[in-house]
Coordinates of C-alpha atoms and ligand atoms in Angstrom, one line a residue:
X7 CA 9.8 -48.9 3.0
X8 CA 7.0 -47.1 1.2
X9 CA 5.0 -47.4 4.4
X10 CA 7.7 -45.4 6.3
X11 CA 7.8 -42.7 3.6
X12 CA 4.0 -42.2 3.9
X13 CA 4.3 -42.1 7.7
X14 CA 6.9 -39.4 7.5
X15 CA 4.9 -37.4 5.0
X16 CA 1.8 -37.5 7.1
X17 CA 3.9 -36.7 10.2
X18 CA 5.2 -33.6 8.4
X19 CA 1.7 -32.4 7.4
X20 CA 0.6 -32.8 11.0
X21 CA 3.6 -30.8 12.4
X22 CA 3.1 -28.1 9.8
X23 CA -0.6 -27.9 10.6
X24 CA 0.2 -27.6 14.3
X25 CA 2.6 -24.8 13.7
X26 CA 0.1 -22.9 11.5
X27 CA -2.6 -23.2 14.1
X28 CA -0.3 -22.2 16.9
X29 CA 0.8 -19.1 15.0
X30 CA -2.8 -18.2 14.2
X31 CA -3.8 -18.8 17.8
X32 CA -1.0 -16.5 19.0
X33 CA -2.0 -13.8 16.6
X34 CA -5.6 -14.0 17.6
X35 CA -4.6 -13.9 21.3
X36 CA -2.4 -10.9 21.1
X37 CA -4.5 -8.9 18.6
X38 CA -7.9 -9.5 20.2
X39 CA -9.7 -6.5 21.6
X40 CA -8.6 -7.3 25.2
X41 CA -5.4 -9.2 24.2
X42 CA -3.9 -9.7 27.7
X43 CA -0.5 -10.4 26.3
X44 CA -0.4 -7.0 24.7
X45 CA -1.9 -5.1 27.6
X46 CA 0.6 -6.7 30.0
X47 CA 3.7 -6.2 27.8
X48 CA 5.8 -3.0 28.2
X49 CA 6.4 -1.4 24.8
X50 CA 3.1 -2.4 23.3
X51 CA 1.2 -0.8 26.2
X52 CA 2.7 2.6 25.1
X53 CA 0.2 2.5 22.3
X54 CA -2.7 3.2 24.7
X55 CA -4.3 6.5 23.9
X56 CA -4.1 7.4 20.2
X57 CA -6.1 9.7 18.1
X58 CA -9.8 10.5 18.7
X59 CA -12.4 12.9 17.4
X60 CA -15.2 13.7 19.9
X61 CA -17.5 16.5 21.1
X62 CA -17.0 18.1 24.5
X63 CA -19.8 18.9 27.0
X64 CA -20.0 22.5 25.7
X65 CA -20.6 21.2 22.2
X66 CA -17.2 21.9 20.8
X67 CA -15.5 19.3 18.4
X68 CA -12.1 18.2 19.9
X69 CA -9.3 15.8 19.0
X70 CA -6.4 14.4 21.0
X71 CA -4.3 17.3 19.6
X72 CA -6.4 19.8 21.7
X73 CA -5.2 18.1 24.8
X74 CA -1.4 18.0 24.1
X75 CA 0.8 20.1 26.3
X76 CA -0.7 18.9 29.7
X77 CA -1.1 15.4 31.1
X78 CA -4.5 13.8 31.0
X79 CA -6.5 11.5 33.3
X80 CA -9.1 9.8 31.2
X81 CA -12.0 7.7 32.3
X82 CA -14.7 6.0 30.1
X83 CA -18.2 5.5 31.3
X84 CA -21.8 6.8 30.9
X85 CA -24.1 9.1 32.7
X86 CA -26.8 6.5 33.5
X87 CA -24.2 4.3 35.3
X88 CA -25.6 3.3 38.7
X89 CA -22.3 2.7 40.5
X90 CA -18.8 2.7 38.9
X91 CA -19.0 6.0 37.1
X92 CA -20.4 8.2 40.0
X93 CA -17.9 6.5 42.3
X94 CA -15.0 7.2 40.0
X95 CA -16.0 10.8 39.3
X96 CA -16.5 11.4 43.0
X97 CA -13.0 10.0 43.7
X98 CA -11.6 12.1 40.8
X99 CA -13.2 15.2 42.4
X100 CA -11.5 14.3 45.7
X101 CA -8.1 13.9 44.0
X102 CA -8.6 17.3 42.3
X103 CA -9.3 18.9 45.7
X104 CA -6.4 17.1 47.4
X105 CA -3.9 18.1 44.6
X106 CA -4.6 21.8 45.1
X107 CA -3.0 24.0 42.4
X108 CA -1.3 20.9 40.8
X109 CA -4.8 19.7 39.7
X110 CA -4.8 22.5 37.1
X111 CA -1.8 20.9 35.5
X112 CA -3.9 17.8 34.6
X113 CA -6.8 17.6 32.1
X114 CA -9.5 15.5 33.7
X115 CA -11.6 13.8 31.1
X116 CA -14.8 11.6 31.2
X117 CA -15.5 9.9 27.9
X118 CA -19.0 8.5 27.3
X119 CA -19.5 5.0 25.9
X120 CA -23.3 5.7 25.5
X121 CA -23.7 7.6 22.3
X122 CA -27.5 7.2 22.3
X123 CA -28.2 9.0 25.6
X124 CA -25.1 11.0 26.4
X125 CA -25.5 14.1 24.3
X126 CA -23.2 17.0 25.1
X127 CA -26.1 18.6 27.0
X128 CA -26.6 15.4 29.1
X129 CA -22.9 15.3 29.8
X130 CA -22.9 18.9 30.9
X131 CA -25.9 18.4 33.3
X132 CA -24.3 15.2 34.7
X133 CA -20.9 16.7 35.3
X134 CA -22.4 19.6 37.4
X135 CA -22.4 17.1 40.3
X136 CA -18.6 16.8 40.2
X137 CA -15.6 19.1 40.0
X138 CA -16.2 21.6 37.2
X139 CA -12.7 21.0 35.8
X140 CA -13.8 17.5 34.6
X141 CA -14.4 17.7 30.8
X142 CA -17.0 15.5 29.3
X143 CA -16.5 14.0 25.8
X144 CA -19.0 12.2 23.7
X145 CA -19.7 11.5 20.0
X146 CA -21.3 9.2 17.5
X147 CA -21.2 5.5 18.0
X148 CA -18.3 5.3 15.5
X149 CA -16.4 8.1 17.2
X150 CA -16.8 6.5 20.6
X151 CA -15.8 3.1 19.3
X152 CA -12.7 4.5 17.7
X153 CA -11.7 6.4 20.9
X154 CA -12.3 3.3 23.0
X155 CA -10.2 1.2 20.7
X156 CA -7.3 3.6 21.1
X157 CA -7.4 3.2 24.8
X158 CA -8.2 -0.5 24.6
X159 CA -11.3 0.1 26.6
X160 CA -13.9 -2.6 26.6
X161 CA -17.6 -1.7 26.7
X162 CA -20.9 -3.3 25.6
X163 CA -24.6 -2.6 25.7
X164 CA -26.6 -4.9 27.9
X165 CA -30.4 -5.0 27.6
X166 CA -32.3 -4.7 30.9
X167 CA -35.3 -6.9 31.9
X168 CA -38.3 -4.8 31.3
X169 CA -36.7 -2.6 28.7
X170 CA -33.9 -0.1 28.5
X171 CA -30.3 -1.0 28.7
X172 CA -27.1 -0.5 30.7
X173 CA -23.5 -0.4 29.6
X174 CA -20.7 -2.7 30.8
X175 CA -17.4 -0.9 30.7
X176 CA -13.9 -1.2 32.0
X177 CA -13.2 0.9 35.1
X178 CA -9.6 2.1 35.0
X179 CA -8.6 5.7 34.6
X180 CA -5.8 6.2 32.1
X181 CA -3.0 8.6 32.7
X182 CA -1.3 10.2 29.7
X183 CA 1.7 12.5 29.8
X184 CA 1.8 15.9 28.1
X185 CA 2.8 14.4 24.8
X186 CA -0.1 11.9 25.0
X187 CA 2.0 8.9 25.9
X188 CA 0.5 6.3 28.2
X189 CA 1.8 6.8 31.7
X190 CA -0.1 4.3 33.8
X191 CA -3.6 3.8 35.2
X192 CA -5.6 4.5 38.4
X193 CA -7.4 1.3 39.3
X194 CA -11.1 1.4 40.3
X195 CA -11.2 2.3 43.9
X196 CA -7.4 2.8 44.1
X197 CA -6.3 4.0 47.5
X198 CA -6.2 7.8 47.7
X199 CA -2.6 7.7 48.8
X200 CA -1.4 5.6 45.8
X201 CA -3.6 7.6 43.4
X202 CA -2.2 10.9 44.6
X203 CA 1.4 9.5 44.3
X204 CA 0.7 8.5 40.7
X205 CA -0.9 11.9 39.9
X206 CA 2.0 13.9 41.4
X207 CA 4.4 11.8 39.4
X208 CA 2.3 12.6 36.3
X209 CA 2.8 16.4 36.9
X210 CA 6.5 15.9 37.7
X211 CA 6.1 16.5 41.5
X212 CA 6.4 12.8 42.6
Ligands
LIG12 NI1 -20.0 3.2 34.8

């Protein structure tokens, strides 16, 4: 009889342990930096965006409050990017031209993830190659990390062979409505037709 009592006791401990681990595992999964469960779920994804404090390419300090009142299209990258960023900013320039006057109803924003090299001056020089309405934002490492967390953007510094470094970063453009609420994304190399549909929806002309 005593043997059965012990068996039940150890069984109970095992079940309890399993439940604790499963709960912790679930917590880690959904609260991780890229928690797929969160990004995919509806209501939680509304939290994308959030407060930030950065410096624009003219050297002016800005926060998310300076952008309220008009929708935003926000892309994170860096000026030394060999591929994704110039492609995305070229596409963004194309969307701005295709939208005509509606383009002025959106704030087009390029946020650097490379605090070390992307000074406001470097951002200004880089953005001359694209539509002049695109606003460059940069900041200290902490300011950039905080802004990226708000948008759930992933990035990391990758050392290059022979010195120097590049940055890995996620490639979506985030759409926010005039109140700063998450309103969708443009995927990297999204078809122009789909992208323009999303952007017209964003300005209420869809
Ligand atoms: Ni890039």
